[in-house]
XYZ file of C-alpha atoms in Angstrom:
652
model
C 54.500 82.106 27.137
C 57.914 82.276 25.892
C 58.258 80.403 23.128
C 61.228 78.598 23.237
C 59.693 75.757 26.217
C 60.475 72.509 27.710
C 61.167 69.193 25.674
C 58.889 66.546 24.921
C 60.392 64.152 28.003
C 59.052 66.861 30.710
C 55.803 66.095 29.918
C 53.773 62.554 31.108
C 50.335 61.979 29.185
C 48.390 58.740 29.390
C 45.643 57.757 27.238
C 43.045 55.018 28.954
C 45.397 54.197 31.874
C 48.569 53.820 29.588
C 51.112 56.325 28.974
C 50.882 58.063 25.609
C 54.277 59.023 23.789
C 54.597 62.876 23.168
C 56.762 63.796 19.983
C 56.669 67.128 19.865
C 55.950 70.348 22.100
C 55.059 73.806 20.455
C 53.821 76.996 22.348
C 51.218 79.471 21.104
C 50.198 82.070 22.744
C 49.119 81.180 26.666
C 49.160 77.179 25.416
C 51.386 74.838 25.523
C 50.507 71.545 22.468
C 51.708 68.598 22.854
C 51.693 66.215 19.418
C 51.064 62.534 20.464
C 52.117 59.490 18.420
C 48.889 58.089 18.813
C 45.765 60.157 18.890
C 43.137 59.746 21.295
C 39.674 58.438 20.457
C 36.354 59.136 21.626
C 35.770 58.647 25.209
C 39.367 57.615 26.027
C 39.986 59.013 29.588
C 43.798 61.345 29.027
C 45.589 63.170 31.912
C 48.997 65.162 31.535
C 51.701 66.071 34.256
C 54.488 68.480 33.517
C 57.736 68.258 35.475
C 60.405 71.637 35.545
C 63.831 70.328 34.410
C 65.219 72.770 36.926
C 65.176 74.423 39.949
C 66.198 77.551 38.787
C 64.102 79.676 35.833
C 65.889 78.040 32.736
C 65.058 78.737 29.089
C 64.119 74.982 28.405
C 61.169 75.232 30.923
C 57.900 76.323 30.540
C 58.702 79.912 31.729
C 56.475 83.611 30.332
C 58.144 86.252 28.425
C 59.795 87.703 31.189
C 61.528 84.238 31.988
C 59.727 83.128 34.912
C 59.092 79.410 34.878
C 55.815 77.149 35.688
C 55.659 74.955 38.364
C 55.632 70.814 38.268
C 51.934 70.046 37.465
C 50.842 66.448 38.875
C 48.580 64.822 36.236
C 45.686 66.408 35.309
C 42.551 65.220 33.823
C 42.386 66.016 29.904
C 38.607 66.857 28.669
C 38.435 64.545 25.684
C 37.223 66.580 22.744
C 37.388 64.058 20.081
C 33.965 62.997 18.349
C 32.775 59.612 18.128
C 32.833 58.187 14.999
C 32.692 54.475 15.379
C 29.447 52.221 14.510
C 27.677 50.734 17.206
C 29.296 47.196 17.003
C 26.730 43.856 17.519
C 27.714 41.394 20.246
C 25.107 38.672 20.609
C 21.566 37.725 19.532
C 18.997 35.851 21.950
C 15.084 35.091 22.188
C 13.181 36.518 25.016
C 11.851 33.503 27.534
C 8.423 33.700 25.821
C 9.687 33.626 22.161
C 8.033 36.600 21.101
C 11.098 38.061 20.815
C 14.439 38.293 19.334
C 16.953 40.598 20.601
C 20.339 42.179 19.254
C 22.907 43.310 21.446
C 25.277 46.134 20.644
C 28.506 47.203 22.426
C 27.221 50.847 23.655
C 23.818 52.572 23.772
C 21.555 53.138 20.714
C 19.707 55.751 19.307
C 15.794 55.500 19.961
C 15.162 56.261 16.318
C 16.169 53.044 14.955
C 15.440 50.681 11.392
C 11.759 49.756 10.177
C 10.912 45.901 10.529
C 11.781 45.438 6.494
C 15.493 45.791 7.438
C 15.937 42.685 9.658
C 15.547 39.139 8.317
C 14.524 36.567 11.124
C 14.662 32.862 9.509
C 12.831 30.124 12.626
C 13.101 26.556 12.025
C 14.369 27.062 8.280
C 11.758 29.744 7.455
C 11.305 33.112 7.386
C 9.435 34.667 10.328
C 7.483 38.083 10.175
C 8.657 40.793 12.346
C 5.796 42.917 13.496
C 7.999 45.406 15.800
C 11.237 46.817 16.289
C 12.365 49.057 19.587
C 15.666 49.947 21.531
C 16.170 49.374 24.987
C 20.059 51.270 25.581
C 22.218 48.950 23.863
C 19.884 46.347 22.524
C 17.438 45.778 19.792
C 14.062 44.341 20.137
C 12.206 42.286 17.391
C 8.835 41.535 18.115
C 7.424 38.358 15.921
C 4.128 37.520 14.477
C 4.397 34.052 16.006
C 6.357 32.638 18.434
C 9.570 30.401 18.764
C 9.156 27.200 20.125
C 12.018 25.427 22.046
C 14.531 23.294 20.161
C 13.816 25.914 16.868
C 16.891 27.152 15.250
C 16.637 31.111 14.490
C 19.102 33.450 12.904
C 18.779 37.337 12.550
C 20.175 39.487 9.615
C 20.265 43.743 9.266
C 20.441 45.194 6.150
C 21.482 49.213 6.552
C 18.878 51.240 4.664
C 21.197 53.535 3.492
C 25.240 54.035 2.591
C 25.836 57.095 4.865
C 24.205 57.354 8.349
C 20.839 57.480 8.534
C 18.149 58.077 11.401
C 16.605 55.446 9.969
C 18.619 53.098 10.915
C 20.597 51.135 14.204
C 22.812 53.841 14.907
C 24.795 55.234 17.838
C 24.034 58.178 19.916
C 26.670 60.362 17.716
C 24.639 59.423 15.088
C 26.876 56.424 13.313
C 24.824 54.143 11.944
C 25.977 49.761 12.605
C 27.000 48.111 9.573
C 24.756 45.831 7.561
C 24.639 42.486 9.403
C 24.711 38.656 7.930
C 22.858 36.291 9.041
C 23.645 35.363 12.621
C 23.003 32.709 14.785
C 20.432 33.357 17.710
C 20.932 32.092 21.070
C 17.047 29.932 21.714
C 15.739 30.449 25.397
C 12.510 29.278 25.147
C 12.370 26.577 27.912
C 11.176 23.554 26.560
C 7.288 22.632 27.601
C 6.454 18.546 28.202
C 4.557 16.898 25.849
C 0.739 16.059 27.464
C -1.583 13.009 26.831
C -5.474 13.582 26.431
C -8.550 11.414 26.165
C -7.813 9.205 28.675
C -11.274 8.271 29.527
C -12.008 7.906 33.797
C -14.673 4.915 33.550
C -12.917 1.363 33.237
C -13.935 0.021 29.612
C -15.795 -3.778 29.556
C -14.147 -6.236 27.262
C -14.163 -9.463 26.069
C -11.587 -12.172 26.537
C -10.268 -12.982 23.420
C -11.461 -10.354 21.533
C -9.766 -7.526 20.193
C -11.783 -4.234 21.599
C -11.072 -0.489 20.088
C -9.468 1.920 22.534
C -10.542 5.111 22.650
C -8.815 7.979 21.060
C -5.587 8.624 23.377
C -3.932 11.587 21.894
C -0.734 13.124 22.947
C 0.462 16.666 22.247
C 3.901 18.926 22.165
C 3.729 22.438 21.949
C 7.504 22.010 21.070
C 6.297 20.924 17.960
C 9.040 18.150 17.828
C 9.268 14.143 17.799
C 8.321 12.486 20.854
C 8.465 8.731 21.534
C 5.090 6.731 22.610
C 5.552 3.516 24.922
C 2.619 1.394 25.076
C 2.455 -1.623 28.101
C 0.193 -3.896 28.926
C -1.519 -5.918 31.854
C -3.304 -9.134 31.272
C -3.560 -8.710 27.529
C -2.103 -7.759 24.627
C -1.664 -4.602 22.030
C -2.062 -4.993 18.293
C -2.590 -2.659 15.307
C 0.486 -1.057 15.820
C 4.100 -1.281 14.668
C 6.892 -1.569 16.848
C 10.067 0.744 16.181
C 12.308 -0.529 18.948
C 11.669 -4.426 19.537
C 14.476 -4.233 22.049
C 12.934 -2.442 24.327
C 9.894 -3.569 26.682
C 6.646 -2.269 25.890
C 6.085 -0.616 21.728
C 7.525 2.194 20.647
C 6.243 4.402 18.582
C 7.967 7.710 17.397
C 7.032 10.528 15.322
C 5.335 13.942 15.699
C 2.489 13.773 17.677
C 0.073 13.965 14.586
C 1.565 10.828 13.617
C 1.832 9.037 16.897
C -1.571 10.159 17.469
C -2.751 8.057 14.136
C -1.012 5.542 15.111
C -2.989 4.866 18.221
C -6.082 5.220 16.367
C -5.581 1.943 15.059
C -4.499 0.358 18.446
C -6.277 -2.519 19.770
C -6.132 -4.638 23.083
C -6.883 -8.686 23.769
C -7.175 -9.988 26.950
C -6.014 -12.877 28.040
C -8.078 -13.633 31.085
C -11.047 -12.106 32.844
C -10.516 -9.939 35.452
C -8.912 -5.963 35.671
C -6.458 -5.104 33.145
C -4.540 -2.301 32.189
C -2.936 0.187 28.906
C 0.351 2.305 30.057
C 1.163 5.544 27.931
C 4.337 7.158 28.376
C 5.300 9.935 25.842
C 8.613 11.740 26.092
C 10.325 14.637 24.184
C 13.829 13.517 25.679
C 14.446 16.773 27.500
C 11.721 16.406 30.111
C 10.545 13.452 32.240
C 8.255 11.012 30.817
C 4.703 12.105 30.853
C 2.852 8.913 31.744
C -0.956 7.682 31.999
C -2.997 4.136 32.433
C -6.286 3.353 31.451
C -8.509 1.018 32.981
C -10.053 -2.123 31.654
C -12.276 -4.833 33.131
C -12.298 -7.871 30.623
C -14.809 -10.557 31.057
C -15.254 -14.167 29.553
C -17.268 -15.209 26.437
C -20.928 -16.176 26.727
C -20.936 -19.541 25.067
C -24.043 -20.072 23.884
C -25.593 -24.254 24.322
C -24.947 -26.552 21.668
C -28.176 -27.632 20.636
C -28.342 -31.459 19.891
C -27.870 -32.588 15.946
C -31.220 -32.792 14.644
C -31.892 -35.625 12.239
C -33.383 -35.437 8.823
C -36.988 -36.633 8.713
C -37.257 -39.666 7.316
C -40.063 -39.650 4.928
C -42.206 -42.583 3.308
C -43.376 -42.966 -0.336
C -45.731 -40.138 -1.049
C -48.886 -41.102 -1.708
C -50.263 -40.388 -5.119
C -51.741 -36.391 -4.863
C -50.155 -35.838 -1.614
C -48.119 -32.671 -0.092
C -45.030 -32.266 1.475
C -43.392 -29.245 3.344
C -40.156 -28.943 4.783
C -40.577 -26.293 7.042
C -36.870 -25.848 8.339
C -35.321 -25.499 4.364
C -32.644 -28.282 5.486
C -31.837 -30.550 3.053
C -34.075 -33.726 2.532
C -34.751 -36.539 0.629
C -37.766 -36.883 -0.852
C -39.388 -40.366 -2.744
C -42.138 -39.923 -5.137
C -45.242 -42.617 -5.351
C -45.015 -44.369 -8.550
C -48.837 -42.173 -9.014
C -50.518 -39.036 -9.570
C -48.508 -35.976 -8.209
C -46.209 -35.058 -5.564
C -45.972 -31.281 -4.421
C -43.155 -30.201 -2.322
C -42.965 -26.906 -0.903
C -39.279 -25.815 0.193
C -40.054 -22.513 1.400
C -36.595 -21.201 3.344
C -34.404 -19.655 0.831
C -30.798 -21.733 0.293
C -33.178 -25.151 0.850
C -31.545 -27.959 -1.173
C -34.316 -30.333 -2.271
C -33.174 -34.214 -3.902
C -36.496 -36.195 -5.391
C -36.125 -39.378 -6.305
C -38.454 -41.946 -7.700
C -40.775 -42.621 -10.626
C -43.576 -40.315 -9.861
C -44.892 -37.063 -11.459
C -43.524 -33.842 -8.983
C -44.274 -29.996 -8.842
C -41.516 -28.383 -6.681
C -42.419 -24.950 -5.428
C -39.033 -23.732 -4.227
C -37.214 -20.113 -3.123
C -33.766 -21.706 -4.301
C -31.140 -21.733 -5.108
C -31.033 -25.658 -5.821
C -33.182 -28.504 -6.745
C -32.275 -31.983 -8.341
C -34.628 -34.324 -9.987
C -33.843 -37.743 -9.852
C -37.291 -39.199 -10.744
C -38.456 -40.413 -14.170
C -42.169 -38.445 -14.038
C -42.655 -35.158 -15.156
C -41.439 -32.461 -13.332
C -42.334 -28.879 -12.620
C -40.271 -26.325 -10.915
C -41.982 -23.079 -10.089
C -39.780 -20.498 -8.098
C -40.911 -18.297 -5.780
C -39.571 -15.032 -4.198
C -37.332 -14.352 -6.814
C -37.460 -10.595 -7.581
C -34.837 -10.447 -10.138
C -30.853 -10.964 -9.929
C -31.721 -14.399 -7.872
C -30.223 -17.447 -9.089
C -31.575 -21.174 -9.448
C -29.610 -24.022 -9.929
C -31.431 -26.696 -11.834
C -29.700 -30.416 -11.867
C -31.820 -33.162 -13.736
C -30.142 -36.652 -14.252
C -33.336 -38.978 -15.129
C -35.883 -39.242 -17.896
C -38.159 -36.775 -16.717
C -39.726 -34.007 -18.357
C -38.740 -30.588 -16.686
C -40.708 -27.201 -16.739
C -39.375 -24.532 -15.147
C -41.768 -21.441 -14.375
C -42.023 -18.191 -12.192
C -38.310 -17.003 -12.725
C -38.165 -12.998 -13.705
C -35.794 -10.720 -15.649
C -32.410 -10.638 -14.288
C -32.453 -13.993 -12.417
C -29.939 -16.470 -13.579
C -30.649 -20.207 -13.947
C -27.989 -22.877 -14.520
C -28.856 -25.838 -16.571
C -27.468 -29.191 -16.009
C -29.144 -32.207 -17.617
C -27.019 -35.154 -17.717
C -30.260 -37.333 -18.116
C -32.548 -38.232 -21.068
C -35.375 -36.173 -20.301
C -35.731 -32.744 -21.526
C -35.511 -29.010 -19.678
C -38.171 -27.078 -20.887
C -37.159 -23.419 -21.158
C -39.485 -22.144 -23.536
C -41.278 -19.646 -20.575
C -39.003 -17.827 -19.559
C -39.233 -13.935 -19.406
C -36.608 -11.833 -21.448
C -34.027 -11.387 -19.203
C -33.672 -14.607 -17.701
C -29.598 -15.433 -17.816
C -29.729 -19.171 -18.738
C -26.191 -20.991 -18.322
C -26.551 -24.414 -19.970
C -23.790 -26.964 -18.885
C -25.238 -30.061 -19.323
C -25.117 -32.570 -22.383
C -29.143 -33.468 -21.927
C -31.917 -31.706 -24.689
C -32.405 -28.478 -23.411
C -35.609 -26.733 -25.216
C -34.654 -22.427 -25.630
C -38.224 -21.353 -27.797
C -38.143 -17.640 -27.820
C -41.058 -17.615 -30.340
C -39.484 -15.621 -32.683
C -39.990 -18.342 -35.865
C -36.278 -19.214 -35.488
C -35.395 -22.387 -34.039
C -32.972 -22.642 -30.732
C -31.052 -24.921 -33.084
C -30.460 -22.059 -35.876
C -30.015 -19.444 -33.457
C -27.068 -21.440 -31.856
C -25.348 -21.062 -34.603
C -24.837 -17.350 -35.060
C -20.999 -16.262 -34.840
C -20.776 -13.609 -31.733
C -20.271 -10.469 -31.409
C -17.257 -10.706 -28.978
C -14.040 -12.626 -29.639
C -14.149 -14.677 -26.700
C -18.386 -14.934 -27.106
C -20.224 -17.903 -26.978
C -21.466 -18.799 -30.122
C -25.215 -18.126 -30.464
C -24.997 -14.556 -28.648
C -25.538 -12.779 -32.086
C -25.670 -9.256 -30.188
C -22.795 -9.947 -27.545
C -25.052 -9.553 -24.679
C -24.557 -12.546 -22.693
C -27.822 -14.330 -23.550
C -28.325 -16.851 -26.103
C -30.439 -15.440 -28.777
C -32.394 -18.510 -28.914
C -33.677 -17.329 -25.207
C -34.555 -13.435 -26.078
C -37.850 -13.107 -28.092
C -36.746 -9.730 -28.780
C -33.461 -11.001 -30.288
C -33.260 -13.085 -33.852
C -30.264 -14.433 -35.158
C -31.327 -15.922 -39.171
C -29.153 -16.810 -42.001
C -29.232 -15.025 -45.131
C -28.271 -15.813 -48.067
C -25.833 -12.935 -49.803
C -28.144 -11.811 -52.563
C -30.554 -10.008 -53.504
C -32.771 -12.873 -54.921
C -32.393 -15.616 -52.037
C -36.271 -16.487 -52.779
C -36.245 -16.448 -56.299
C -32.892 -17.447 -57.453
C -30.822 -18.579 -54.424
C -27.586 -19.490 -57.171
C -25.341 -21.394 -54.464
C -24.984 -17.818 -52.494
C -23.310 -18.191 -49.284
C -24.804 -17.882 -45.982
C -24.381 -14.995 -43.805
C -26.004 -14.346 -40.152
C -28.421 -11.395 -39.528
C -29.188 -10.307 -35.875
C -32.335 -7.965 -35.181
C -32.638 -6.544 -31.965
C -36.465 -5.158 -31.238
C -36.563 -2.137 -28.572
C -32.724 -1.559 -28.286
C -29.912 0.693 -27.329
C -26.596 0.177 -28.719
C -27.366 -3.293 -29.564
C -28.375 -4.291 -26.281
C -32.198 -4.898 -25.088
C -33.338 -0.832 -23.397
C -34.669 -1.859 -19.811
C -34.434 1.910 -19.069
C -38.284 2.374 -20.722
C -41.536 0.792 -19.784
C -41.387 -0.498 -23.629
C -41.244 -4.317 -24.706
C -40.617 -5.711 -27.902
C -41.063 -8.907 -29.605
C -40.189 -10.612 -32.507
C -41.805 -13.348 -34.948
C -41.748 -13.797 -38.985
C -38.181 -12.979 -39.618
C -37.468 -14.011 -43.059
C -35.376 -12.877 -45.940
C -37.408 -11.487 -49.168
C -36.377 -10.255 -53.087
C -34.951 -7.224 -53.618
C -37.900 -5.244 -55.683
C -37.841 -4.917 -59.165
C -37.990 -1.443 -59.710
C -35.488 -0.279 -57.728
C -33.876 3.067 -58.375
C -30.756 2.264 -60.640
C -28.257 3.627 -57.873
C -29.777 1.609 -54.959
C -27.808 -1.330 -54.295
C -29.687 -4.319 -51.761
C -27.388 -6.971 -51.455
C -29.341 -9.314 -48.914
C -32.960 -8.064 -50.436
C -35.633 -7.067 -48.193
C -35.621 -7.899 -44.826
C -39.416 -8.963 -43.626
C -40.127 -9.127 -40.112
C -43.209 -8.403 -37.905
C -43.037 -6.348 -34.171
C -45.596 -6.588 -31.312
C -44.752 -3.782 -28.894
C -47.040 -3.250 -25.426
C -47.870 0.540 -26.251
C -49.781 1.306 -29.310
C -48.757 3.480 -31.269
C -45.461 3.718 -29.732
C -41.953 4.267 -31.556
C -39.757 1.038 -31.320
C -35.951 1.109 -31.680
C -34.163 -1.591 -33.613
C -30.702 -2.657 -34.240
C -29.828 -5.003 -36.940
C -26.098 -6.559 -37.220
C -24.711 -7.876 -40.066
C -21.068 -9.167 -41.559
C -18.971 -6.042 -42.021
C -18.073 -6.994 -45.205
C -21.434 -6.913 -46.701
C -21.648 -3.072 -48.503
C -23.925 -0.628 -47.374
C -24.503 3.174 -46.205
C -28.339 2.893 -44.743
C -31.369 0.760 -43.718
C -33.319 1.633 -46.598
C -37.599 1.701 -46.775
C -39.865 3.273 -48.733
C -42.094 5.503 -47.639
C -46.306 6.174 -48.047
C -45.221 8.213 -51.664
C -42.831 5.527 -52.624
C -39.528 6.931 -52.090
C -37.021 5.152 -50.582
C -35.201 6.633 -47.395
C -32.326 6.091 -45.334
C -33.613 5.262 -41.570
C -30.416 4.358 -40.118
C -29.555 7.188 -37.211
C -26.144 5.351 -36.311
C -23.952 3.011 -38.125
C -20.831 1.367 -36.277
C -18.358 -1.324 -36.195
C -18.380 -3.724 -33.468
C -16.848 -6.852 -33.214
C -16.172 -7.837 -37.362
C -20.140 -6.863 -37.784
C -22.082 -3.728 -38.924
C -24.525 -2.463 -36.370
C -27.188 -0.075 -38.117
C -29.618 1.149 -35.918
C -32.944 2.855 -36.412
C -36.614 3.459 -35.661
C -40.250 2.711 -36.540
C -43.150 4.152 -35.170
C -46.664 1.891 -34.961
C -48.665 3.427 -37.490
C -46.489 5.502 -39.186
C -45.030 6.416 -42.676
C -42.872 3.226 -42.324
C -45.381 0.886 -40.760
C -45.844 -1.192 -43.630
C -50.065 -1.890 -42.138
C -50.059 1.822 -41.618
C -52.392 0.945 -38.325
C -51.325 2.017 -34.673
C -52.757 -1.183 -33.549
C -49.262 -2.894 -31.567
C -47.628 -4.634 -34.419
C -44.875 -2.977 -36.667
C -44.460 -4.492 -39.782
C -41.526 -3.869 -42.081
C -40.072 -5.058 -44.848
C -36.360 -2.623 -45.642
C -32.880 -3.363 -46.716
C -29.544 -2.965 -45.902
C -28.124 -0.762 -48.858
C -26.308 1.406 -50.368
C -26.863 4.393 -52.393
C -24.854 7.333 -53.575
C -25.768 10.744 -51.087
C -28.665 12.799 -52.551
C -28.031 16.962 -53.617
C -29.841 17.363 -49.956
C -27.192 15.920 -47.941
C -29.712 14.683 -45.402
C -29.847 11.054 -44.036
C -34.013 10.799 -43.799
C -35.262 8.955 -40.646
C -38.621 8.152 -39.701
C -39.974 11.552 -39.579
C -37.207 13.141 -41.577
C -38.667 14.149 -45.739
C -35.331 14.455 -46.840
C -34.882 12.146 -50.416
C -32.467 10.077 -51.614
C -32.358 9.286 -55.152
């Protein structure tokens, strides 16, 4: 073509339906190029129509070297040769139906080879969800997830491009342009949303009771939605309880919550009738997007069996007993019961919580279960129990001038004292273990046989702050009670037999077959006590050996011979020692003491004696352990061992 051509107005292009401006026109060769102001992109539709300027050849035409000029061309489609070089651009995100899915939509089709299921985020209900699968479908994206969205559960997505170029690896065009990383967007739910169910709705009508509250069975409700759900509960003939109303507005109670909470809830639910006959529990649970899922269960509520009122029966009315005679009262009701002025009444109370009043001047023997007897008479009474087995108690009220015995309690039962009357309770026995509470003001006679009197014994400070004086060994029993328990004042020296001086008093309590203090009732071991007494320190004691109560004597009887007893001994802390101190078969004197504490503002040392050993002072396995030791101190020996009972350790 010639070069010189036609201008730039002589040619009409249009680019995607609109007309393109051309700014230039420049010929080369056999082709005419038109410069636009705009250039075309990928997949633009272009077409281009030339018009001649003139009718005749002209040199401002398109015309060939020899001058002859081209026709008017009517538009003509353009082939588009530009690349495309745009990224795929994302338009929407959705669930599938099912939830399994979550789907990205892109504004033209994708590559097959697309991003690995590390690249996309998928957050459900506030937490991150695990994509197990990721495939393209022409312009979309499918995530498949490890678990499924409910309805109602808020889900975003989020891409992260692998790579800053394009990459098959990624969610990329057909050209090969890969989409842009992606923040998190919101994704559109379409789960349909399922209706909450109720289960355990039983289809036999349930008996009840008028008047009484019955247990339903377990109604449960359920929402595969996973969300709240509101409970109404209604009622015929009857009434609902165990369950809190949130809406007391509204008829029937409400209960909201997930279903694991509405469903404990009704656990606790409970229903009264009023009146016999058919009544009726309503259930409706709701989600508030579907309708009300509702339910009744049957009831059939019948009155109370009352049973007949027997007639009052009236105490027997008993005369005088004569002298020798006996009297039972079968029924253990409570009765009144005059003694002859003769010989000796025996009353038998056999049902156990009998009360049992005898009044009179006659001698009595009461054989009774418990728990309570009074004696009113001025005789001699005897109370023997019966069908105690230990932990019973007996309550024991005397108000005359009678003599009381009481027999056949075991360890572990507890008798109460109260004598308000001039005769005296006889308590001498009872068994260890036997909790005696004394309230009364009337002589009360505690003989433990231990050769300390009830009256001494009383006197020993106790253990505990708040104690009861007389409970040397803070147990709870009154020494004066415990044969294996002796409370005796010392004097503080170690000549209280031979040269008392004016020393002060101070309280010893020995404890025979012990632990920690306490009497051990977890061995088939008992102990007992008799002969306690306070003796002179000996004369030749080693120089370093300090006794500062003397020897103290007592004698043992255990049930197994040759057994090995333990023993605790408390004294005033501030008395000085480091031991319980004895000499043994070659004379030399050894610490015994395995355990030395403070308790209470005392000393508790204790320590052990086997019948017929090395510190049995008879040196016979024949039941009794007798020892005479001290309290002491003494500096440690070079050996460093504290000797007990089997232990050759010295101490000098």
């Amino acid at each position: 073509l010639n070069a010189t051509t036609a201008a730039a107005n002589a040619f009409a292009v249009t680019v995607a339906g609109s007309a393109a401006t051309v700014t230039g026109v420049t010929v080369n060769g056999s082709t005419v190029e038109m410069t636009l102001q705009n250039a075309v992109t990928n997949g633009q539709a272009v077409t281009v129509a030339y018009t001649d300027p003139t009718a005749n050849n002209d040199a401002n035409a398109i015309q060939d070297a020899a001058g002859n000029e081209a026709e008017t061309l009517a538009a003509q489609n353009v082939t588009n040769n530009v690349p495309d070089s745009t990224a795929p651009v994302f338009q929407s995100a959705a669930t599938s139906n099912d939830g399994t899915k979550v789907i990205l939509t892109y504004n033209e089709a994708l590559n097959a080879a697309t991003a690995g299921t590390s690249d996309f985020a998928v957050n459900v209900g506030g937490l991150a969800a695990t994509v197990t699968g990721v495939t393209v479908n022409g312009s979309t994206v499918e995530l498949t997830l490890q678990a499924a969205v409910t309805n109602g559960q808020a889900v975003t997505v989020a891409y992260t491009d692998p790579t800053g170029g394009n990459d098959a690896n990624a969610v990329q065009d057909s050209a090969g342009n890969d989409a842009v990383t992606l923040a998190a967007q919101n994704v559109t739910n379409n789960v349909p949303n399922s209706s909450p169910t109720i289960g355990a709705i039983p289809g036999t009508t349930q008996e009840v009771t008028t008047g009484v509250a019955a247990a339903l069975p377990d109604f449960t409700v359920n929402d595969a939605d996973g969300g709240n759900l509101t409970v109404t509960l209604t009622s015929t003939n009857g009434s609902i309880s165990g369950v809190a109303d949130a809406d007391a507005g509204t008829a029937g109670i409400q209960i909201t919550g997930t279903a694991a909470q509405i469903n404990t809830a009704l656990a606790a639910a409970t229903f009264t009738a009023t009146a016999a006959g058919a009544a009726t529990v309503g259930l409706s649970v709701s989600d508030g997007i579907a309708a009300p899922v509702t339910a009744t269960y049957n009831l059939n509520a019948t009155a109370p069996v009352v049973p007949p009122v027997d007639p009052p029966v009236e105490p027997p009315v008993i005369p005088p007993a004569a002298p020798g005679a006996t009297i039972t009262n079968p029924d253990g009701t409570t009765t009144t019961i005059p003694t002859g002025t003769g010989g000796t009444t025996s009353i038998t109370s056999p049902a156990p919580g009998s009360t049992v009043t005898i009044t009179g001047s006659g001698d009595t023997t009461v054989t009774s279960p418990g728990p309570t007897v009074t004696l009113n008479n001025t005789g001699t009474g005897t109370v023997t129990t019966t069908g105690f087995t230990g932990g019973s108690t007996l309550n024991v009220t005397g108000t005359g001038s009678q003599h009381i015995d009481m027999t056949g309690l075991q360890p572990g039962d507890v008798i109460t004292i109260n004598n308000t009357g001039s005769g005296t309770v006889d308590l001498s026995n009872l068994p260890d273990g036997v909790v005696v509470n004394i309230v009364g003001t009337g002589p009360v006679v505690l003989n433990d046989n231990d050769g300390t009197s009830a009256s001494v014994e009383s006197m020993v400070p106790s253990l505990l702050a708040n104690g009861v004086t007389g409970d040397g060994n803070g147990d709870g029993t009154p020494d004066a009670l415990q044969s294996n328990v002796a409370s005796v004042p010392f004097l503080e020296t170690s000549t209280a037999v031979s040269n008392p001086a004016g020393a002060p008093p101070v309280f010893i309590s020995l404890i025979a077959d012990s632990k920690d203090g306490m009497i051990d009732t977890t061995n088939n071991l008992t102990a007992t006590l008799s002969n306690v007494q306070q003796l002179d320190a000996p004369a030749n004691l080693p120089a370093d050996l300090q006794m500062p109560l003397g020897l103290i004597s007592f004698d043992s009887t255990i049930n197994i011979v040759g057994a090995t007893a333990t023993f605790s001994l408390f004294v005033d802390s501030s008395i000085s020692l480091n031991g319980y101190w004895k000499q043994n078969t070659a004379g030399v004197w050894c610490n015994l003491a395995t355990t030395i504490v403070t308790e209470g503002g005392k000393t508790r040392l204790d320590f052990a004696i086997t019948d017929g050993g090395e510190f049995d002072a008879d040196g016979i396995a024949n039941g009794v352990i007798v020892d005479p030791g001290a309290v002491g101190s003494m500096p440690q020996s070079i050996v460093g061992i504290s000797a007990v009972a089997n232990n050759t350790g010295f101490w000098f």
